[in-house]
Each structure stands twice: as structure tokens, then as C-alpha cells.
Coordinates of C-alpha atoms in Angstrom, one line a residue:
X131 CA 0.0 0.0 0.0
X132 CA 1.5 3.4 -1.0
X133 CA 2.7 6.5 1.6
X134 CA 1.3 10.0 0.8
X135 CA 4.8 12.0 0.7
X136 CA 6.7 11.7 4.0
X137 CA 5.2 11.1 7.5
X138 CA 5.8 8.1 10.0
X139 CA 4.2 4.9 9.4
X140 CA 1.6 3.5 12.1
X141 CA -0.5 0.8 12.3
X142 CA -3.9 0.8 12.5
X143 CA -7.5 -0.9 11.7
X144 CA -6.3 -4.3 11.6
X145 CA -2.6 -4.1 11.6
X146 CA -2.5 -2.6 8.4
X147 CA 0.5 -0.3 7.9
X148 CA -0.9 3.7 6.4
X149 CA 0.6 7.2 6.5
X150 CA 0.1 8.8 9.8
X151 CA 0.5 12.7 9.6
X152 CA 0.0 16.0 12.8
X153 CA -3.8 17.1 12.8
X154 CA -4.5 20.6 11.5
X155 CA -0.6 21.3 11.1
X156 CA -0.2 24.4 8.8
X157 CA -3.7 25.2 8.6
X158 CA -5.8 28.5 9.5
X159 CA -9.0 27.7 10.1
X160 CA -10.2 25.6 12.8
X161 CA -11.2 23.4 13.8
X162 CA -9.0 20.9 10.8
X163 CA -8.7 17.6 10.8
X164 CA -7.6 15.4 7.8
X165 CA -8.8 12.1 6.9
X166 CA -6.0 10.1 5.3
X167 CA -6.8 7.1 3.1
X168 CA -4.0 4.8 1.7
X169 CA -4.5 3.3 -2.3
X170 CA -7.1 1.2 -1.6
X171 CA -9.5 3.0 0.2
X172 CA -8.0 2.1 3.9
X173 CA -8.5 5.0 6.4
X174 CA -6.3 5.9 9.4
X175 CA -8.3 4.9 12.0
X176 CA -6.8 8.0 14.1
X177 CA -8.1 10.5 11.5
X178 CA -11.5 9.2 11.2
X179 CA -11.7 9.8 15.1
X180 CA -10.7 13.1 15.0
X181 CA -12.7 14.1 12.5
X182 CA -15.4 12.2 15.0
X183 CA -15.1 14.8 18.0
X184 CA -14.9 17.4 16.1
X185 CA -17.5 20.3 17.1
X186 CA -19.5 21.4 14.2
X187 CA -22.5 21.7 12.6
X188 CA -21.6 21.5 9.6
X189 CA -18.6 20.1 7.5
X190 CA -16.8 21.1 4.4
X191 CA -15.1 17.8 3.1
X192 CA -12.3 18.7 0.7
X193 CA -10.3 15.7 -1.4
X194 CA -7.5 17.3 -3.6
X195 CA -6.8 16.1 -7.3
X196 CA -3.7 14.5 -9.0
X197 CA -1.1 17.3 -8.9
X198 CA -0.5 16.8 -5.4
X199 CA 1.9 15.5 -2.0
X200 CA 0.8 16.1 1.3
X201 CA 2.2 19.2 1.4
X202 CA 0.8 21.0 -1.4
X203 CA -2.6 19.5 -0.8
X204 CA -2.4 21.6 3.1
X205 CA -1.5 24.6 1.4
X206 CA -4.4 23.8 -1.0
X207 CA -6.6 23.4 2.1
X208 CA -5.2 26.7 4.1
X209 CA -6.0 28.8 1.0
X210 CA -9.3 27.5 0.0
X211 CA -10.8 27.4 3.4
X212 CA -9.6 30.7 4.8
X213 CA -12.6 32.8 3.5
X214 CA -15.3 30.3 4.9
X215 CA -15.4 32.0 8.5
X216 CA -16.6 35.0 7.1
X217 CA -19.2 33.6 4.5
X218 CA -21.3 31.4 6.6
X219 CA -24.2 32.4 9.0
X220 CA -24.3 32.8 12.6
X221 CA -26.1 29.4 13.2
X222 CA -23.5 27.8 11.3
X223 CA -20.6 26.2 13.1
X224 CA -17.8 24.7 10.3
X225 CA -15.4 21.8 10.8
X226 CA -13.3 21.9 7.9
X227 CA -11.5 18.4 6.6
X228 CA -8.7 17.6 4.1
X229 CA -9.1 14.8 2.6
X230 CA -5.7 13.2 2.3
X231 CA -5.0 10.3 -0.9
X232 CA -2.1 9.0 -2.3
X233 CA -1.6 10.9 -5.6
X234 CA 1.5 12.5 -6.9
X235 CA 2.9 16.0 -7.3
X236 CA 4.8 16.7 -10.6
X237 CA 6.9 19.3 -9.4
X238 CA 7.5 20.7 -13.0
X239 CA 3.8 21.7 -14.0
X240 CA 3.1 24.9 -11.9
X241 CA 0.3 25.9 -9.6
X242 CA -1.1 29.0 -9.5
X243 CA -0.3 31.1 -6.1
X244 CA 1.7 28.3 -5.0
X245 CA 4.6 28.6 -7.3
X246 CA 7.3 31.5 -8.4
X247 CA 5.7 33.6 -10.6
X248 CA 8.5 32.8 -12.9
X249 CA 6.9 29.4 -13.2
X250 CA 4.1 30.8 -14.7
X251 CA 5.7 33.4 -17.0
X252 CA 8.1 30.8 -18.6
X253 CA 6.6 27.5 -19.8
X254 CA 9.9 25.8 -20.5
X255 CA 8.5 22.7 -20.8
X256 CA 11.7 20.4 -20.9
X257 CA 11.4 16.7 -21.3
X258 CA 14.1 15.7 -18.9
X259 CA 12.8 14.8 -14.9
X260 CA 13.6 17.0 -12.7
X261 CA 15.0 15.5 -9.0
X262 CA 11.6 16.1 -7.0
X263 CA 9.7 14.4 -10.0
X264 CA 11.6 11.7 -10.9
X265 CA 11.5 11.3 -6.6
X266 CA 7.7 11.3 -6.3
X267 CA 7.8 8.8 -9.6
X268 CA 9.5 6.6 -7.4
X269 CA 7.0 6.8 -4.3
X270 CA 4.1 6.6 -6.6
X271 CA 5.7 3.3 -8.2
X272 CA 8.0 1.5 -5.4
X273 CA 8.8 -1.4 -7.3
X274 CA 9.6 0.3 -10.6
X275 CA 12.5 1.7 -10.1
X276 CA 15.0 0.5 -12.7
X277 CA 12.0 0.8 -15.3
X278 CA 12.0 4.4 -14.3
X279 CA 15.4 5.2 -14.1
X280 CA 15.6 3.8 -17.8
X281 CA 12.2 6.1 -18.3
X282 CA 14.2 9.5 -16.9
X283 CA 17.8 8.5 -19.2
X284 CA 15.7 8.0 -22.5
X285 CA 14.0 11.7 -21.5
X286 CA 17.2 13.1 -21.1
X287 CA 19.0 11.6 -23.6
X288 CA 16.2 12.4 -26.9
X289 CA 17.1 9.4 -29.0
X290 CA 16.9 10.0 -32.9
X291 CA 15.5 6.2 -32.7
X292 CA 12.0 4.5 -33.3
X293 CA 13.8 1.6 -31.4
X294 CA 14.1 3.9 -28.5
X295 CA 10.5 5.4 -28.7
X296 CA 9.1 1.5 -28.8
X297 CA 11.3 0.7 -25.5
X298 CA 9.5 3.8 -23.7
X299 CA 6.5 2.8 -25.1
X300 CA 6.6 -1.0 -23.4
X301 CA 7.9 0.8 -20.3
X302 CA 5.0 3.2 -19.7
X303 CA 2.9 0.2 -20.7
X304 CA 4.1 -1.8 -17.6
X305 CA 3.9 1.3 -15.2
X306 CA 0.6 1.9 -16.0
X307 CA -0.5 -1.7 -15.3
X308 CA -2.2 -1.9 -19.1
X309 CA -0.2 -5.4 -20.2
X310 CA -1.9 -6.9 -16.9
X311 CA -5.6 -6.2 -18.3
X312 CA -7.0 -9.6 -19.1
X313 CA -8.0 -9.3 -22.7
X314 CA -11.8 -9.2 -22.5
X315 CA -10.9 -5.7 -21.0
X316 CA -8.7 -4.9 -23.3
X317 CA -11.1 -2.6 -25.3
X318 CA -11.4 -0.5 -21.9
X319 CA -7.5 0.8 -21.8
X320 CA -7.0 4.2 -23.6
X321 CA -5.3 4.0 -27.1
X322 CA -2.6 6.2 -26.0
X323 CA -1.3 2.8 -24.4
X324 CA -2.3 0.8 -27.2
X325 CA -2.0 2.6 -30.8
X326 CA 1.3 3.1 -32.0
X327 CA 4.2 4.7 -29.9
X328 CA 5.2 7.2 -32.6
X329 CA 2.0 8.0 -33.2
X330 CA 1.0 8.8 -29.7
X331 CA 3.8 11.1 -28.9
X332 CA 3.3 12.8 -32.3
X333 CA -0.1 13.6 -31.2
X334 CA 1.1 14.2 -27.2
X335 CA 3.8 16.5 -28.9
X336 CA 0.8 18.9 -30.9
X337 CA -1.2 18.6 -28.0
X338 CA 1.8 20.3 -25.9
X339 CA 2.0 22.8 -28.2
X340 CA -1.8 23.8 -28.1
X341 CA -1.8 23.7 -24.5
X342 CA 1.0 26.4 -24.5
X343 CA 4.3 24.4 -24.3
X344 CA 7.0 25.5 -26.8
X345 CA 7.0 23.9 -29.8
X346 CA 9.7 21.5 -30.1
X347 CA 13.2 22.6 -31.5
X348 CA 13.5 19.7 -33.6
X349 CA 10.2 19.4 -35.4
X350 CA 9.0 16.3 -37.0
X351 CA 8.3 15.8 -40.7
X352 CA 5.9 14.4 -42.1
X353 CA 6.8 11.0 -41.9
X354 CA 7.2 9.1 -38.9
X355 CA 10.8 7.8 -39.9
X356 CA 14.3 7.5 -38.5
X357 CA 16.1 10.6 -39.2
X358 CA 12.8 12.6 -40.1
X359 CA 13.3 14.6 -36.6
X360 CA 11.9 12.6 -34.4
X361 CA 13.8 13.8 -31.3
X362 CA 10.9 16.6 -31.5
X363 CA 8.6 14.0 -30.1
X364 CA 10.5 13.5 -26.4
X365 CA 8.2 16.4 -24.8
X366 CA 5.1 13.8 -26.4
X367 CA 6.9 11.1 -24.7
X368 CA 7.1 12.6 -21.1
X369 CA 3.7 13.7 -21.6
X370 CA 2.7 10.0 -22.2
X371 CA 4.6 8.9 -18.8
X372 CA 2.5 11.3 -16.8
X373 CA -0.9 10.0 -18.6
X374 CA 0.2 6.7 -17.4
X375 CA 0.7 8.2 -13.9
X376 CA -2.9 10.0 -14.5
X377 CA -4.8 6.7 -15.8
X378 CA -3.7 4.4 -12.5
X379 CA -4.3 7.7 -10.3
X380 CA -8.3 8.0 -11.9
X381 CA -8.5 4.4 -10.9
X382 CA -7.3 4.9 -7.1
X383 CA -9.7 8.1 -6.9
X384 CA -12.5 6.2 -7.8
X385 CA -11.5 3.4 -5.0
X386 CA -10.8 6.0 -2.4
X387 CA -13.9 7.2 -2.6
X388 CA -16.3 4.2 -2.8
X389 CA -14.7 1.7 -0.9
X390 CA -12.9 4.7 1.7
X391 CA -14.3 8.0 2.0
X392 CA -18.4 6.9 0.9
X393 CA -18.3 4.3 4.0
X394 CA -16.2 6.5 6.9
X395 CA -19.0 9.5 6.3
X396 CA -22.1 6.6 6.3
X397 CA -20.2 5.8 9.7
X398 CA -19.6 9.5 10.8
X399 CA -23.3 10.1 9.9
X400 CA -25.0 7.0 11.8
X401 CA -23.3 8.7 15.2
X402 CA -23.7 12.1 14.5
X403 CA -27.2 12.4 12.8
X404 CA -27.2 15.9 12.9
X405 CA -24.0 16.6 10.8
X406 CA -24.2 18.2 7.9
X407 CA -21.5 17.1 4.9
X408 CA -21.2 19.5 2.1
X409 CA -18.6 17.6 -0.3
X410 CA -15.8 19.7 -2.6
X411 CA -13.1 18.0 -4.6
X412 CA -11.0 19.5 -7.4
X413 CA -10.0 17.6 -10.5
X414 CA -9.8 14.0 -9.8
X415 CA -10.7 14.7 -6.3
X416 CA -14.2 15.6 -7.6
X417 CA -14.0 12.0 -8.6
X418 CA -13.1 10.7 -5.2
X419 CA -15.8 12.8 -3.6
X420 CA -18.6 11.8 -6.4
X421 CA -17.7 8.1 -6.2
X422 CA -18.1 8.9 -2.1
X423 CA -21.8 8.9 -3.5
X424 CA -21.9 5.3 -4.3
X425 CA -21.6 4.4 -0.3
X426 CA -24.5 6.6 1.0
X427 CA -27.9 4.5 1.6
X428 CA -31.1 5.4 -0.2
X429 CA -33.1 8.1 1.2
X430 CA -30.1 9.2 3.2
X431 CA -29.9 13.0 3.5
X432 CA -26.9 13.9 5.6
X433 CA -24.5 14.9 2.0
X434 CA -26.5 18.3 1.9
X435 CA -24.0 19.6 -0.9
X436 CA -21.3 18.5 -3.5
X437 CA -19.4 21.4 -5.6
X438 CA -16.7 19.8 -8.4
X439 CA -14.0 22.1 -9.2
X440 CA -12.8 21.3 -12.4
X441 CA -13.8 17.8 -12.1
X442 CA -11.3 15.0 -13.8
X443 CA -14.1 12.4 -14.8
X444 CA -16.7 12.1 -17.7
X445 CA -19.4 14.7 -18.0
X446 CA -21.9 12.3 -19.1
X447 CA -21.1 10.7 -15.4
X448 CA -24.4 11.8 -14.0
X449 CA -26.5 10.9 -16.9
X450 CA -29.3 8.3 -16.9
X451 CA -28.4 7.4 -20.8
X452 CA -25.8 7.9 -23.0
X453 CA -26.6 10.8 -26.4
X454 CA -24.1 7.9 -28.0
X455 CA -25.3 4.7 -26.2
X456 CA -29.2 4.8 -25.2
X457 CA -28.7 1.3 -23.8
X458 CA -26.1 2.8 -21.2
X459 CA -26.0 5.3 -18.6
X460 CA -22.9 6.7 -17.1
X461 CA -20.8 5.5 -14.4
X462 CA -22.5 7.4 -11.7
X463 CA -25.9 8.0 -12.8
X464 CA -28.5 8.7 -10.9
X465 CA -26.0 9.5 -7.7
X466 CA -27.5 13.1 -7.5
X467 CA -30.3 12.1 -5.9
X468 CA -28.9 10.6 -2.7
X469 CA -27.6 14.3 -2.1
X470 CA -30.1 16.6 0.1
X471 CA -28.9 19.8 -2.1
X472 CA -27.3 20.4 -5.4
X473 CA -24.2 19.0 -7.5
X474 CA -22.6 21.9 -8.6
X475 CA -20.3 21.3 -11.4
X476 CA -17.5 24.4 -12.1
X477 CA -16.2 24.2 -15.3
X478 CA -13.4 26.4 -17.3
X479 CA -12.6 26.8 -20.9
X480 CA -9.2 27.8 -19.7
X481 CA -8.3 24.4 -18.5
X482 CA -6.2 22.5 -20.8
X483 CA -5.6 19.4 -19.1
X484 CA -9.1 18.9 -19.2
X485 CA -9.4 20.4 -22.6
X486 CA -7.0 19.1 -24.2
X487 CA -5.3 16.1 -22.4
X488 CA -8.8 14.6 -20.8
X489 CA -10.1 13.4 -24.0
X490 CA -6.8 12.3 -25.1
X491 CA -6.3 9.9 -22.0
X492 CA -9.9 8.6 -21.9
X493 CA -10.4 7.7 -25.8
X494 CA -10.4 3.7 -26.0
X495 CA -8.8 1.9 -28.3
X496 CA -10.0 1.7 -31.7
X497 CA -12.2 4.7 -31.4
X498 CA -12.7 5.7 -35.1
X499 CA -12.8 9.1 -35.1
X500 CA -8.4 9.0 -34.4
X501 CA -6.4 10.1 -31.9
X502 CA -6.5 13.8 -32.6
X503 CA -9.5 14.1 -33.2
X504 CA -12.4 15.1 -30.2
X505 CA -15.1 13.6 -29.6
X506 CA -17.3 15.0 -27.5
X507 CA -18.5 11.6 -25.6
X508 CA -14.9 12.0 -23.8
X509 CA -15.1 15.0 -22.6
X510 CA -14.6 16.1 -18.3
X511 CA -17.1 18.2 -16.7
X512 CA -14.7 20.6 -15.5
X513 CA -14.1 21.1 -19.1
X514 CA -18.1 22.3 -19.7
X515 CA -20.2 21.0 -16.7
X516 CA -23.1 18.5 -16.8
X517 CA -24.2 16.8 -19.8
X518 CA -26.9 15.0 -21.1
X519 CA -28.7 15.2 -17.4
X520 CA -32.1 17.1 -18.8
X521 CA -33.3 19.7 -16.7
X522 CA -29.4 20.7 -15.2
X523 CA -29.2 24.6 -16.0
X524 CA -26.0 26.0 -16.8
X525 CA -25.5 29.1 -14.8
X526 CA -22.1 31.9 -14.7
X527 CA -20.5 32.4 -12.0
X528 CA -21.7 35.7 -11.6
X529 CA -25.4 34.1 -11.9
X530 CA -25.1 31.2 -9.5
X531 CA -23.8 33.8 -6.9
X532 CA -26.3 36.8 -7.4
X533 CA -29.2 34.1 -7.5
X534 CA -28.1 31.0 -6.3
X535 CA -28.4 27.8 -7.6
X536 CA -30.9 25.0 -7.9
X537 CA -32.1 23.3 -4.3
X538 CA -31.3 19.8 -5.9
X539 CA -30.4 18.3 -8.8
X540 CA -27.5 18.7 -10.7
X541 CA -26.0 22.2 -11.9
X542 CA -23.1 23.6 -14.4
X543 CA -21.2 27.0 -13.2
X544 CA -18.9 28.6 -15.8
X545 CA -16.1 29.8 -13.2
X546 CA -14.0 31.1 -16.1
X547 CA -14.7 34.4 -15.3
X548 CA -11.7 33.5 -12.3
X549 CA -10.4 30.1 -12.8
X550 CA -8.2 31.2 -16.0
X551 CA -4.3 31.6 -15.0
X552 CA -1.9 28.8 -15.4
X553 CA 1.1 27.6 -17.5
X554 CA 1.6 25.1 -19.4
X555 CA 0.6 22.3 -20.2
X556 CA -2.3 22.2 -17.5
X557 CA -3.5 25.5 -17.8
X558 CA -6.2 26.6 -15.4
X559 CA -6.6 23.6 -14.1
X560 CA -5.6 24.0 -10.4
X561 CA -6.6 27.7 -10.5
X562 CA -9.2 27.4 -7.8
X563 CA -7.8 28.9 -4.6
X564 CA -10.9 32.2 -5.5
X565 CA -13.2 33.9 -3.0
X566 CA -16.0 33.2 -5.2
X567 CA -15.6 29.5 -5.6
X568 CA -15.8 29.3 -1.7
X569 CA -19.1 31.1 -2.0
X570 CA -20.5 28.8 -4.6
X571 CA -19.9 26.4 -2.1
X572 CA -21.8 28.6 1.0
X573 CA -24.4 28.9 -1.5
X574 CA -24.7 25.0 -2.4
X575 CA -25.0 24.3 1.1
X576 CA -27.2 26.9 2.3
X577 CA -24.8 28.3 5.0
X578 CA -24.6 31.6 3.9
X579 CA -25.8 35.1 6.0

């Protein structure tokens, strides 16, 4: 079972080792307590009871997305929260909790407010690893290390070789677990693991560039062929490592919260009957919080809010059928309704991991359409909110907090009005540390003055 970052190791439950970590260090608000889950869905015992005796009325659950370690998910949690005191009415008493998973922090895509503003102002988007991410590769991947070390020299080094390009290609196969999916599941792994290598990182490579990455110094021609430039499609290459990275992290969120964070709040509720859970998770923490859904029992009414910030997972998720499959519905369809409020989805066109890269990762092999091209059934809602869900009104931001949004039901809230900065290649993505957001949230959970 994987650590998140550093911290000592303790055991709990039944003797099962997880990461251990100070209650409500570095945070302003109070009172904070985390809730620390390990890969598969395992909570620290010790968390769960502080999060028990905690004095509150109401609590704001907060589970980070994939760009994160311990530490920048705290800071995450500081900034976000800090406005909440002074939003919320006087019957309202807030416990605020961090929900802690393992992801992984790739300490060469910046985060707005958190990093040196030259971060920002210079996308040098090289393909070598630097130290802290080639580190946190490690953690995320314990028993891959001479895979990854020959992963971080074929970065560095750029080879002029399809030989090489196949080798990386096998070796981000085996870190992202794809060569172990028996083969009547084989049509569920993205193509970017399955198509051809060269291909891929040709079309990793342009999607770099339209994200805002330089374009690569040694361009590619218009064949795919030894000497035809093809050292041009290394930044493609790195960018298919962290998609592997991203495809086994979507899996873990989705475990987290079902078989972790959906049963510890049915538990927390059945003692404290009066507690009020409003739910918030940012990219693929949306998806642990939304999978959360999945645990609580019919007719239960103690999630009284959920708000999505730029939510990593399918916007057709909520849908009863599919536009493209009437037969189907999406993975978590229906799951609004065991929520005693609204599912506020906040979306921005300024997000280019979810604009560009999303659909990229989640196309499945042999979709016709090709790998650059988009179709819209693999789109995120924080790309453009809630589809195919009839009767979900998509509000601005500006809207949704001079009139406030729907009592139930699910809703869409264009936050590019704020969530815009970034560099490349995630964009706006993790833009979301805004006043306004926070008041969305006050507003979803009818908390406010």
C-alpha cells in the first residue's frame, strides 16, 4: 500500500500499515482535521476519530486532485478554506477536513499562487525529470525503479531512434498496469497505451503545443521515420509517462472514494445524525468525492452539498443514458439524488488538461474518429459541466452567486470568469484557490448570511 509523501508509518485498523500525519498542522482555520486514506480505500483509523469529536455543525469535506503530496494538498486546504469564516451564517458552526489520498505531485507543471511567478511566466517545458519528480515517480511506483530510471535516461538523452521510442513505449505500458488487463478488458484501456508509440507522442507532442508548451526545436516531418526529426517528439513522450501516472491515479480516486471515503462519512453520519456534509473536490478529487456517492444509503440526507471544481471524470457521469449509447448510462448515474442539495459542477474553458489532455487519456482503443481528433462523448465536466442530465441549468459564476443555484439536482457553473491563470501544459486547471468559488460552495450548502 502506497505512503502519501513523508510522515511516519503506524498501524492501525487491523494491523494494516498507512501514513500517519500532525492534525491541522499548517492550517488556519479551525477546527482541521484530515482524513488520510492509503490506495485502496484504507482510512487511518486516528483521523476518522478526530474528524469524529470534532465540534461542528456542519462540515466542508475537501479531497485534492492529482497534482498533489501532502504538502501542497495543506496549502491547498489553508487557502481555500480561509474565506469560509466569514461567508457562513451565525447558526453555522464549520469543521473543515482535508481529505488526504495518495496521488503524486509533478513538481514541473506549476500551480497558481503556489509557485514562483516565474513558473508561470516561462513554460519551458523540458522533457528531462527533474530531481523532485523523478522522486515522487519513485514513491508513486515502489517497485519500478529500474524501469523508471531507464524512463528519466531515454528523456534526457532524446534518441533519434524508433527503437528507442518503442522501448519507452513498453515501459510506460508496464507502469501503467495496461499489459496486466486480461483481454476481455482490453477494449477499456485508452489507445494512448495501445495505438502506435510514434504516433502517440506525435499527437502528445501537438497537444503540448496547443496547451501552450514551446514547440519543439527539432520538429518532426511528415513521416514518422528515423532521421525525419523525431527527437521533437520526447516532450510527447514525457507527456505519455504522466498520462500513465494519471490513468492508474483515476482508478485509485474512484477506490478511495467508494470503498474509503463513501463508507467513513455513512459511519460518521449514523453517530452524528445531525451533521451536515457538504462535499468539494478539485479535478480527480471531484471524482473521489462523487464516487463517495456510491456508499451513501437510499433516502439518506446527511450529503446536503457536493461542488466539483474542475472535475477529472466524464461529463456524461451523471447521466441516466448515454446521447451515444441509449442502452447505457454513465458511471455514476443517478447518484445526485442521494444528495439533500445540489451538485454543482464548475467548469473552465481555460483548463487545458481537461481540454486538451482529458479526452486524449480517456479515448479507448479503436475509437474511429483518431487520436486527434475530439469527440465529444470523452469530454470532463470541469471542461463544460453537466451533460446530457435534462433539466441541469448551466448558470455563470456571476449568476449562480447573485441568484443562487438550484435546491437539488444537478447544476453547471462557468467559473472562467476567475479560474483562468496557469502555465503550461495544465493551464487553469488547479486555479481554484478564488473567494467566489468558496461562496459557490456557502451557497450550495445553504450556509450563507
Amino acid at each position: 500500500m502506497a505512503d502519501i509523501g513523508g510522515g511516519s508509518r503506524n498501524a492501525v485498523g487491523s494491523g494494516i500499515g498507512v501514513a500517519s500525519y500532525a492534525v491541522g498542522s499548517g492550517i488556519g482555520v479551525a477546527p482541521y482535521a484530515e482524513l488520510t486514506f492509503d490506495s485502496d480505500g484504507d482510512v487511518d483509523r486516528a483521523t476518522q476519530g478526530a474528524v469524529a469529536r470534532m465540534e461542528a455543525t456542519d462540515l466542508l469535506v475537501f479531497a485534492h486532485g492529482w497534482n498533489s503530496d501532502r504538502s501542497t494538498a495543506t496549502r491547498l486546504y489553508d487557502r481555500f478554506f480561509a474565506p469560509f469564516p466569514g461567508l457562513v451564517g451565525s447558526g453555522v458552526r464549520l469543521g473543515y477536513v482535508g481529505v488526504v489520498w495518495p496521488a503524486m505531485r509533478f513538481a514541473d507543471e506549476p500551480i497558481p499562487d503556489f509557485d514562483a511567478p516565474g513558473a508561470l511566466a516561462e513554460p519551458g517545458f523540458g522533457t528531462a525529470l527533474n530531481p523532485a519528480t523523478r522522486r515522487a515517480l519513485g514513491e508513486f511506483w515502489p517497485e519500478r525503479g529500474a524501469e523508471l530510471d531507464r524512463v528519466a535516461d531515454l528523456l534526457e538523452e532524446r534518441p533519434d531512434s524508433a527503437a528507442a521510442f518503442i522501448e519507452f513505449g513498453a515501459l510506460v505500458r508496464e507502469l501503467a498496469g495496461v499489459d496486466a488487463v486480461p483481454a476481455a478488458f482490453a477494449p477499456s484501456v485508452p489507445a494512448i497505451f495501445t495505438d502506435d508509440v510514434l504516433e502517440v507522442c506525435r499527437a502528445l507532442s501537438t497537444a503540448l503545443v496547443r496547451a501552450g508548451a514551446p514547440a519543439p526545436a527539432e520538429p518532426a516531418g511528415p513521416g514518422l521515420t528515423v532521421g525525419g526529426g523525431l527527437r521533437g517528439l520526447w516532450g510527447g513522450a514525457k507527456e505519455l509517462l504522466r498520462q500513465a501516472a494519471y490513468y492508474k491515479m483515476k482508478k485509485r480516486a474512484g477506490v478511495v472514494g467508494e470503498r474509503g471515503l463513501g463508507p467513513v462519512l455513512t459511519e460518521l453520519a449514523a453517530a452524528r445524525p445531525a451533521l451536515r456534509f457538504h462535499l468539494i473536490g478539485h479535478s480527480f478529487g471531484a471524482r473521489v468525492v462523487s464516487f463517495s456517492l456510491r456508499a451513501v444509503p437510499d433516502r439518506a440526507r446527511y450529503v446536503k452539498s457536493v461542488t466539483l471544481l474542475q472535475g477529472a471524470f466524464s461529463h456524461y457521469a451523471f447521466a441516466d443514458r448515454l446521447p451515444h449509447d441509449k442502452s447505457s448510462g454513465g458511471t455514476l448515474r443517478g447518484l445526485q439524488r442521494r444528495v439533500d442539495g445540489p451538485v454543482v459542477a464548475c467548469h473552465s474553458p481555460h483548463d487545458s488538461a481537461l481540454k486538451i489532455f482529458y479526452p486524449l487519456a480517456s479515448r479507448m482503443a479503436g475509437d474511429s474518429a483518431g487520436l486527434l481528433g475530439f469527440d465529444e462523448r470523452w469530454g470532463a465536466i470541469g471542461h463544460d459541466g453537466v451533460q446530457a442530465v435534462p433539466g441541469a441549468p448551466r448558470l455563470s459564476l456571476e449568476t449562480a452567486l447573485r441568484e443562487g443555484v438550484p435546491a437539488t439536482g444537478c447544476v453547471s457553473v462557468d467559473a472562467g470568469s476567475v479560474v483562468r491563470r496557469g502555465g503550461a501544459p495544465s493551464g487553469a486547471h488547479s486555479d481554484i484557490c478564488h473567494e467566489e468559488l468558496a461562496r459557490v460552495v456557502v451557497t450550495a450548502g445553504r450556509m450563507g448570511r
